[in-house]
PDB file of C-alpha atoms in Angstrom:
ATOM      1  CA  LYS A   1     -22.456  -0.613 -13.354  1.00  0.00           C
ATOM      2  CA  ASN A   2     -19.397  -2.806 -13.907  1.00  0.00           C
ATOM      3  CA  GLN A   3     -17.547  -3.174 -10.626  1.00  0.00           C
ATOM      4  CA  VAL A   4     -14.973  -5.422  -9.027  1.00  0.00           C
ATOM      5  CA  GLU A   5     -14.646  -5.458  -5.251  1.00  0.00           C
ATOM      6  CA  GLN A   6     -11.888  -7.208  -3.341  1.00  0.00           C
ATOM      7  CA  SER A   7     -11.569  -8.162   0.289  1.00  0.00           C
ATOM      8  CA  PRO A   8      -9.850  -7.825   2.575  1.00  0.00           C
ATOM      9  CA  GLN A   9      -8.017  -4.618   1.705  1.00  0.00           C
ATOM     10  CA  SER A  10      -4.969  -5.881   3.542  1.00  0.00           C
ATOM     11  CA  LEU A  11      -3.912  -9.059   5.266  1.00  0.00           C
ATOM     12  CA  ILE A  12      -0.973 -10.101   7.417  1.00  0.00           C
ATOM     13  CA  ILE A  13      -0.194 -13.779   7.972  1.00  0.00           C
ATOM     14  CA  LEU A  14       2.738 -15.824   9.218  1.00  0.00           C
ATOM     15  CA  GLU A  15       5.033 -17.606   6.842  1.00  0.00           C
ATOM     16  CA  GLY A  16       3.838 -21.121   6.123  1.00  0.00           C
ATOM     17  CA  LYS A  17       0.161 -20.349   6.719  1.00  0.00           C
ATOM     18  CA  ASN A  18      -2.581 -20.458   4.102  1.00  0.00           C
ATOM     19  CA  CYS A  19      -4.840 -17.571   3.137  1.00  0.00           C
ATOM     20  CA  THR A  20      -7.767 -16.804   0.858  1.00  0.00           C
ATOM     21  CA  LEU A  21      -8.464 -13.558  -0.951  1.00  0.00           C
ATOM     22  CA  GLN A  22     -11.920 -12.681  -2.234  1.00  0.00           C
ATOM     23  CA  CYS A  23     -13.215 -10.973  -5.358  1.00  0.00           C
ATOM     24  CA  ASN A  24     -16.858 -10.100  -6.093  1.00  0.00           C
ATOM     25  CA  TYR A  25     -17.849  -8.649  -9.409  1.00  0.00           C
ATOM     26  CA  THR A  26     -20.794  -7.206 -11.269  1.00  0.00           C
ATOM     27  CA  VAL A  27     -19.565  -7.250 -14.843  1.00  0.00           C
ATOM     28  CA  SER A  28     -21.572  -7.986 -17.927  1.00  0.00           C
ATOM     29  CA  PRO A  29     -21.201  -9.623 -20.330  1.00  0.00           C
ATOM     30  CA  PHE A  30     -18.610 -11.630 -18.422  1.00  0.00           C
ATOM     31  CA  SER A  31     -15.712 -12.954 -20.419  1.00  0.00           C
ATOM     32  CA  ASN A  32     -13.041 -13.981 -17.955  1.00  0.00           C
ATOM     33  CA  LEU A  33     -11.440 -13.243 -14.625  1.00  0.00           C
ATOM     34  CA  ARG A  34      -7.760 -12.887 -14.013  1.00  0.00           C
ATOM     35  CA  TRP A  35      -5.684 -12.631 -10.849  1.00  0.00           C
ATOM     36  CA  TYR A  36      -2.529 -10.557 -10.937  1.00  0.00           C
ATOM     37  CA  LYS A  37       0.328 -10.374  -8.460  1.00  0.00           C
ATOM     38  CA  GLN A  38       2.061  -7.030  -8.104  1.00  0.00           C
ATOM     39  CA  ASP A  39       5.294  -6.694  -6.184  1.00  0.00           C
ATOM     40  CA  THR A  40       6.006  -3.292  -4.686  1.00  0.00           C
ATOM     41  CA  GLY A  41       7.133  -0.818  -7.327  1.00  0.00           C
ATOM     42  CA  ARG A  42       6.675  -3.306 -10.168  1.00  0.00           C
ATOM     43  CA  GLY A  43       4.054  -3.953 -12.790  1.00  0.00           C
ATOM     44  CA  PRO A  44       1.356  -6.622 -12.210  1.00  0.00           C
ATOM     45  CA  VAL A  45       2.026 -10.147 -13.439  1.00  0.00           C
ATOM     46  CA  SER A  46      -0.758 -12.547 -14.376  1.00  0.00           C
ATOM     47  CA  LEU A  47      -1.212 -15.585 -12.082  1.00  0.00           C
ATOM     48  CA  THR A  48      -4.327 -17.267 -13.448  1.00  0.00           C
ATOM     49  CA  ILE A  49      -7.141 -16.703 -15.896  1.00  0.00           C
ATOM     50  CA  MET A  50     -10.569 -18.290 -15.629  1.00  0.00           C
ATOM     51  CA  THR A  51     -13.395 -18.385 -18.115  1.00  0.00           C
ATOM     52  CA  PHE A  52     -17.099 -18.883 -17.462  1.00  0.00           C
ATOM     53  CA  SER A  53     -16.906 -22.667 -17.647  1.00  0.00           C
ATOM     54  CA  GLU A  54     -13.943 -23.086 -15.299  1.00  0.00           C
ATOM     55  CA  ASN A  55     -14.381 -23.216 -11.562  1.00  0.00           C
ATOM     56  CA  THR A  56     -10.876 -24.063 -10.361  1.00  0.00           C
ATOM     57  CA  LYS A  57      -7.420 -23.391 -11.690  1.00  0.00           C
ATOM     58  CA  SER A  58      -4.047 -23.818 -10.018  1.00  0.00           C
ATOM     59  CA  ASN A  59      -0.654 -22.272 -10.565  1.00  0.00           C
ATOM     60  CA  GLY A  60       1.781 -23.818  -8.106  1.00  0.00           C
ATOM     61  CA  ARG A  61       0.752 -22.778  -4.610  1.00  0.00           C
ATOM     62  CA  TYR A  62      -1.936 -20.465  -5.990  1.00  0.00           C
ATOM     63  CA  THR A  63      -5.438 -21.832  -6.597  1.00  0.00           C
ATOM     64  CA  ALA A  64      -8.197 -19.680  -8.011  1.00  0.00           C
ATOM     65  CA  THR A  65     -11.874 -20.543  -7.905  1.00  0.00           C
ATOM     66  CA  LEU A  66     -14.770 -19.038  -9.783  1.00  0.00           C
ATOM     67  CA  ASP A  67     -18.492 -19.217  -9.089  1.00  0.00           C
ATOM     68  CA  ALA A  68     -20.122 -17.611 -12.102  1.00  0.00           C
ATOM     69  CA  ASP A  69     -23.584 -17.911 -10.554  1.00  0.00           C
ATOM     70  CA  THR A  70     -22.753 -15.842  -7.484  1.00  0.00           C
ATOM     71  CA  LYS A  71     -20.126 -13.810  -9.369  1.00  0.00           C
ATOM     72  CA  GLN A  72     -17.436 -14.546  -6.854  1.00  0.00           C
ATOM     73  CA  SER A  73     -13.848 -15.628  -7.142  1.00  0.00           C
ATOM     74  CA  SER A  74     -11.219 -16.488  -4.593  1.00  0.00           C
ATOM     75  CA  LEU A  75      -7.465 -16.877  -4.656  1.00  0.00           C
ATOM     76  CA  HIS A  76      -6.080 -19.387  -2.183  1.00  0.00           C
ATOM     77  CA  ILE A  77      -2.396 -19.340  -1.321  1.00  0.00           C
ATOM     78  CA  THR A  78      -0.987 -22.466   0.279  1.00  0.00           C
ATOM     79  CA  ALA A  79       2.062 -22.628   2.543  1.00  0.00           C
ATOM     80  CA  SER A  80       2.825 -18.940   2.155  1.00  0.00           C
ATOM     81  CA  GLN A  81       6.371 -17.721   1.589  1.00  0.00           C
ATOM     82  CA  LEU A  82       7.959 -14.343   2.229  1.00  0.00           C
ATOM     83  CA  SER A  83       8.032 -13.779  -1.535  1.00  0.00           C
ATOM     84  CA  ASP A  84       4.232 -13.907  -1.589  1.00  0.00           C
ATOM     85  CA  SER A  85       4.174 -10.465   0.021  1.00  0.00           C
ATOM     86  CA  ALA A  86       2.572  -8.354  -2.689  1.00  0.00           C
ATOM     87  CA  SER A  87      -0.689  -6.858  -3.853  1.00  0.00           C
ATOM     88  CA  TYR A  88      -3.126  -9.212  -5.532  1.00  0.00           C
ATOM     89  CA  ILE A  89      -5.449  -7.691  -8.062  1.00  0.00           C
ATOM     90  CA  CYS A  90      -8.615  -9.235  -9.453  1.00  0.00           C
ATOM     91  CA  VAL A  91      -9.435  -8.177 -13.007  1.00  0.00           C
ATOM     92  CA  VAL A  92     -12.651  -8.989 -14.841  1.00  0.00           C
ATOM     93  CA  SER A  93     -13.168  -8.637 -18.565  1.00  0.00           C
ATOM     94  CA  ALA A  94     -16.375  -7.919 -20.406  1.00  0.00           C
ATOM     95  CA  VAL A  95     -16.389  -8.621 -24.122  1.00  0.00           C
ATOM     96  CA  ASP A  96     -19.086  -7.943 -26.654  1.00  0.00           C
ATOM     97  CA  SER A  97     -18.960  -8.240 -30.418  1.00  0.00           C
ATOM     98  CA  SER A  98     -16.934  -5.093 -30.924  1.00  0.00           C
ATOM     99  CA  ALA A  99     -14.674  -4.440 -27.993  1.00  0.00           C
ATOM    100  CA  SER A 100     -13.493  -5.511 -24.589  1.00  0.00           C
ATOM    101  CA  LYS A 101     -13.577  -3.697 -21.278  1.00  0.00           C
ATOM    102  CA  ILE A 102     -11.265  -4.484 -18.421  1.00  0.00           C
ATOM    103  CA  ILE A 103     -12.309  -3.688 -14.853  1.00  0.00           C
ATOM    104  CA  PHE A 104      -9.736  -3.732 -12.060  1.00  0.00           C
ATOM    105  CA  GLY A 105     -10.333  -4.369  -8.398  1.00  0.00           C
ATOM    106  CA  SER A 106      -8.463  -2.185  -5.917  1.00  0.00           C
ATOM    107  CA  GLY A 107      -6.372  -5.107  -4.730  1.00  0.00           C
ATOM    108  CA  THR A 108      -5.536  -6.903  -1.509  1.00  0.00           C
ATOM    109  CA  ARG A 109      -2.228  -6.059   0.098  1.00  0.00           C
ATOM    110  CA  LEU A 110      -0.756  -9.284   1.534  1.00  0.00           C
ATOM    111  CA  SER A 111       2.149  -9.242   3.974  1.00  0.00           C
ATOM    112  CA  ILE A 112       3.882 -12.436   5.027  1.00  0.00           C
ATOM    113  CA  ARG A 113       5.697 -12.267   8.355  1.00  0.00           C
ATOM    114  CA  PRO A 114       8.572 -14.649   9.233  1.00  0.00           C
TER     115      PRO A 114
ATOM    116  CA  LYS B   1      10.339 -11.740 -26.831  1.00  0.00           C
ATOM    117  CA  ALA B   2      11.265  -8.665 -24.864  1.00  0.00           C
ATOM    118  CA  GLY B   3       8.648  -7.457 -22.404  1.00  0.00           C
ATOM    119  CA  VAL B   4       7.030  -4.059 -22.101  1.00  0.00           C
ATOM    120  CA  THR B   5       9.591  -1.391 -21.359  1.00  0.00           C
ATOM    121  CA  GLN B   6       9.026   2.005 -19.815  1.00  0.00           C
ATOM    122  CA  THR B   7      11.331   4.959 -19.525  1.00  0.00           C
ATOM    123  CA  PRO B   8      12.351   6.578 -17.365  1.00  0.00           C
ATOM    124  CA  ARG B   9      11.898   4.334 -14.344  1.00  0.00           C
ATOM    125  CA  TYR B  10      12.040   7.209 -11.871  1.00  0.00           C
ATOM    126  CA  LEU B  11      11.359  10.887 -12.279  1.00  0.00           C
ATOM    127  CA  ILE B  12      11.258  13.872  -9.953  1.00  0.00           C
ATOM    128  CA  LYS B  13       9.542  17.062 -11.061  1.00  0.00           C
ATOM    129  CA  THR B  14       8.213  20.206  -9.425  1.00  0.00           C
ATOM    130  CA  ARG B  15       4.695  21.598  -9.497  1.00  0.00           C
ATOM    131  CA  GLY B  16       3.817  23.356 -12.714  1.00  0.00           C
ATOM    132  CA  GLN B  17       6.285  21.445 -14.843  1.00  0.00           C
ATOM    133  CA  GLN B  18       5.314  19.003 -17.532  1.00  0.00           C
ATOM    134  CA  VAL B  19       6.521  15.453 -18.056  1.00  0.00           C
ATOM    135  CA  THR B  20       6.592  12.882 -20.854  1.00  0.00           C
ATOM    136  CA  LEU B  21       6.704   9.159 -20.179  1.00  0.00           C
ATOM    137  CA  SER B  22       7.492   6.547 -22.779  1.00  0.00           C
ATOM    138  CA  CYS B  23       6.317   2.974 -23.303  1.00  0.00           C
ATOM    139  CA  SER B  24       7.477   0.367 -25.787  1.00  0.00           C
ATOM    140  CA  PRO B  25       5.034  -2.551 -26.070  1.00  0.00           C
ATOM    141  CA  ILE B  26       5.832  -6.177 -26.726  1.00  0.00           C
ATOM    142  CA  SER B  27       6.744  -6.690 -30.364  1.00  0.00           C
ATOM    143  CA  GLY B  28       3.591  -7.264 -32.393  1.00  0.00           C
ATOM    144  CA  HIS B  29       1.265  -5.727 -29.819  1.00  0.00           C
ATOM    145  CA  ARG B  30      -0.740  -2.831 -31.193  1.00  0.00           C
ATOM    146  CA  SER B  31      -2.733  -1.845 -28.136  1.00  0.00           C
ATOM    147  CA  VAL B  32      -1.175   0.211 -25.360  1.00  0.00           C
ATOM    148  CA  SER B  33      -2.981   1.286 -22.204  1.00  0.00           C
ATOM    149  CA  TRP B  34      -1.850   3.660 -19.494  1.00  0.00           C
ATOM    150  CA  TYR B  35      -2.741   3.489 -15.817  1.00  0.00           C
ATOM    151  CA  GLN B  36      -2.085   5.611 -12.773  1.00  0.00           C
ATOM    152  CA  GLN B  37      -1.565   3.809  -9.494  1.00  0.00           C
ATOM    153  CA  THR B  38      -1.520   5.544  -6.135  1.00  0.00           C
ATOM    154  CA  PRO B  39      -1.525   3.964  -2.660  1.00  0.00           C
ATOM    155  CA  GLY B  40      -5.051   3.021  -1.720  1.00  0.00           C
ATOM    156  CA  GLN B  41      -6.514   3.918  -5.129  1.00  0.00           C
ATOM    157  CA  GLY B  42      -5.548   0.895  -7.112  1.00  0.00           C
ATOM    158  CA  LEU B  43      -5.086   1.063 -10.851  1.00  0.00           C
ATOM    159  CA  GLN B  44      -6.907   3.948 -12.492  1.00  0.00           C
ATOM    160  CA  PHE B  45      -7.337   3.725 -16.249  1.00  0.00           C
ATOM    161  CA  LEU B  46      -6.029   6.727 -18.187  1.00  0.00           C
ATOM    162  CA  PHE B  47      -6.403   5.833 -21.859  1.00  0.00           C
ATOM    163  CA  GLU B  48      -5.872   3.149 -24.458  1.00  0.00           C
ATOM    164  CA  TYR B  49      -4.409   3.477 -27.918  1.00  0.00           C
ATOM    165  CA  PHE B  50      -4.754   1.049 -30.778  1.00  0.00           C
ATOM    166  CA  SER B  51      -3.121   1.606 -34.150  1.00  0.00           C
ATOM    167  CA  GLU B  52      -2.313   5.233 -33.307  1.00  0.00           C
ATOM    168  CA  THR B  53      -5.910   6.035 -32.333  1.00  0.00           C
ATOM    169  CA  GLN B  54      -7.195   6.686 -28.846  1.00  0.00           C
ATOM    170  CA  ARG B  55      -9.862   4.050 -28.310  1.00  0.00           C
ATOM    171  CA  ASN B  56     -10.820   4.549 -24.685  1.00  0.00           C
ATOM    172  CA  LYS B  57     -10.330   7.293 -22.174  1.00  0.00           C
ATOM    173  CA  GLY B  58     -10.634   7.308 -18.409  1.00  0.00           C
ATOM    174  CA  ASN B  59     -11.874  10.067 -16.163  1.00  0.00           C
ATOM    175  CA  PHE B  60      -8.774  12.241 -15.953  1.00  0.00           C
ATOM    176  CA  PRO B  61      -8.402  15.974 -16.650  1.00  0.00           C
ATOM    177  CA  GLY B  62      -7.142  17.258 -19.972  1.00  0.00           C
ATOM    178  CA  ARG B  63      -3.674  17.784 -18.482  1.00  0.00           C
ATOM    179  CA  PHE B  64      -3.170  14.081 -19.157  1.00  0.00           C
ATOM    180  CA  SER B  65      -2.677  13.266 -22.803  1.00  0.00           C
ATOM    181  CA  GLY B  66      -1.108  10.568 -24.864  1.00  0.00           C
ATOM    182  CA  ARG B  67      -0.242   9.433 -28.331  1.00  0.00           C
ATOM    183  CA  GLN B  68       0.880   6.350 -30.164  1.00  0.00           C
ATOM    184  CA  PHE B  69       3.334   6.135 -32.994  1.00  0.00           C
ATOM    185  CA  SER B  70       3.288   3.945 -36.083  1.00  0.00           C
ATOM    186  CA  ASN B  71       5.661   1.479 -34.405  1.00  0.00           C
ATOM    187  CA  SER B  72       3.133   1.148 -31.524  1.00  0.00           C
ATOM    188  CA  ARG B  73       5.373   2.933 -29.056  1.00  0.00           C
ATOM    189  CA  SER B  74       3.370   5.288 -26.885  1.00  0.00           C
ATOM    190  CA  GLU B  75       4.004   8.414 -24.895  1.00  0.00           C
ATOM    191  CA  MET B  76       2.026   9.957 -22.109  1.00  0.00           C
ATOM    192  CA  ASN B  77       2.267  13.632 -21.234  1.00  0.00           C
ATOM    193  CA  VAL B  78       1.174  15.404 -18.088  1.00  0.00           C
ATOM    194  CA  SER B  79       1.204  19.183 -18.127  1.00  0.00           C
ATOM    195  CA  THR B  80       1.083  21.624 -15.224  1.00  0.00           C
ATOM    196  CA  LEU B  81       2.002  18.965 -12.700  1.00  0.00           C
ATOM    197  CA  GLU B  82       0.270  18.889  -9.327  1.00  0.00           C
ATOM    198  CA  LEU B  83       1.371  17.224  -6.109  1.00  0.00           C
ATOM    199  CA  GLY B  84      -1.439  14.685  -6.515  1.00  0.00           C
ATOM    200  CA  ASP B  85       0.065  13.475  -9.776  1.00  0.00           C
ATOM    201  CA  SER B  86       2.757  11.667  -7.812  1.00  0.00           C
ATOM    202  CA  ALA B  87       2.159   8.020  -8.627  1.00  0.00           C
ATOM    203  CA  LEU B  88       3.365   4.909 -10.371  1.00  0.00           C
ATOM    204  CA  TYR B  89       2.411   5.132 -14.043  1.00  0.00           C
ATOM    205  CA  LEU B  90       1.995   1.749 -15.662  1.00  0.00           C
ATOM    206  CA  CYS B  91       1.825   0.912 -19.309  1.00  0.00           C
ATOM    207  CA  ALA B  92       0.327  -2.334 -20.587  1.00  0.00           C
ATOM    208  CA  SER B  93       0.190  -3.835 -24.046  1.00  0.00           C
ATOM    209  CA  ARG B  94      -2.149  -6.340 -25.676  1.00  0.00           C
ATOM    210  CA  ASP B  95      -1.851  -8.272 -28.899  1.00  0.00           C
ATOM    211  CA  ARG B  96      -3.360  -7.289 -32.231  1.00  0.00           C
ATOM    212  CA  ASP B  97      -6.822  -8.724 -31.572  1.00  0.00           C
ATOM    213  CA  PRO B  98      -8.745  -5.745 -30.169  1.00  0.00           C
ATOM    214  CA  ARG B  99     -10.898  -8.131 -28.127  1.00  0.00           C
ATOM    215  CA  SER B 100      -7.938  -9.825 -26.546  1.00  0.00           C
ATOM    216  CA  ASN B 101      -7.804  -8.873 -22.947  1.00  0.00           C
ATOM    217  CA  GLU B 102      -4.545 -10.294 -21.606  1.00  0.00           C
ATOM    218  CA  GLN B 103      -2.468  -7.279 -20.747  1.00  0.00           C
ATOM    219  CA  PHE B 104       1.239  -7.394 -20.171  1.00  0.00           C
ATOM    220  CA  PHE B 105       2.487  -4.686 -17.871  1.00  0.00           C
ATOM    221  CA  GLY B 106       5.722  -2.794 -17.881  1.00  0.00           C
ATOM    222  CA  PRO B 107       7.693  -2.057 -14.703  1.00  0.00           C
ATOM    223  CA  GLY B 108       6.222   1.430 -14.419  1.00  0.00           C
ATOM    224  CA  THR B 109       7.560   4.939 -14.074  1.00  0.00           C
ATOM    225  CA  ARG B 110       7.608   6.305 -10.532  1.00  0.00           C
ATOM    226  CA  LEU B 111       6.807  10.021 -10.761  1.00  0.00           C
ATOM    227  CA  THR B 112       7.345  12.241  -7.746  1.00  0.00           C
ATOM    228  CA  VAL B 113       6.083  15.815  -7.858  1.00  0.00           C
ATOM    229  CA  LEU B 114       7.594  18.174  -5.294  1.00  0.00           C
TER     230      LEU B 114
END
């Protein structure tokens, strides 16, 4: 069964600290993995996308890693800012010759405290 | 290019009523997906339309229906509203390649059922 599991469900850290969010997946055939940031009451916005052959990708203070062997990904946020308070959603895509399937994780709710 | 737009942004209805939500995808995008998001549940897939045809359907009751027009705009209808239908309804569009999986989300419609 195609599944994406994220941990922790929620996280509170102080401004300026680093944090790491986790994503484990059982999706086949794997195509790519994307991290989205969703501010409260808004639609998700893509942060990074990683394919099978990539194991690290950065977008400013956000760095995503992918281990395709263990089917794990992480999103590391450096020097957190108040604006990082949001939900972070891991999304994995499976693509075969005819169609694609997109599986969403339930997200990690991150709160940054001043 | 303008992003995905959804109308209305906020809506209050009472139990038993019906509601229609609208989504205009990014110009050139032919695939539109609808999601329901409730606190703690994450994004739940409702259905996807491509070229006016429903291509995928999630596990929601028949009270939830949708359609897509020739200009790719999509509407979602919920009949006989229940309190549990209160949620953020997100629309996402993808480009013309049916195997493309980058989705661009709209801001959502916040539906409150009283």
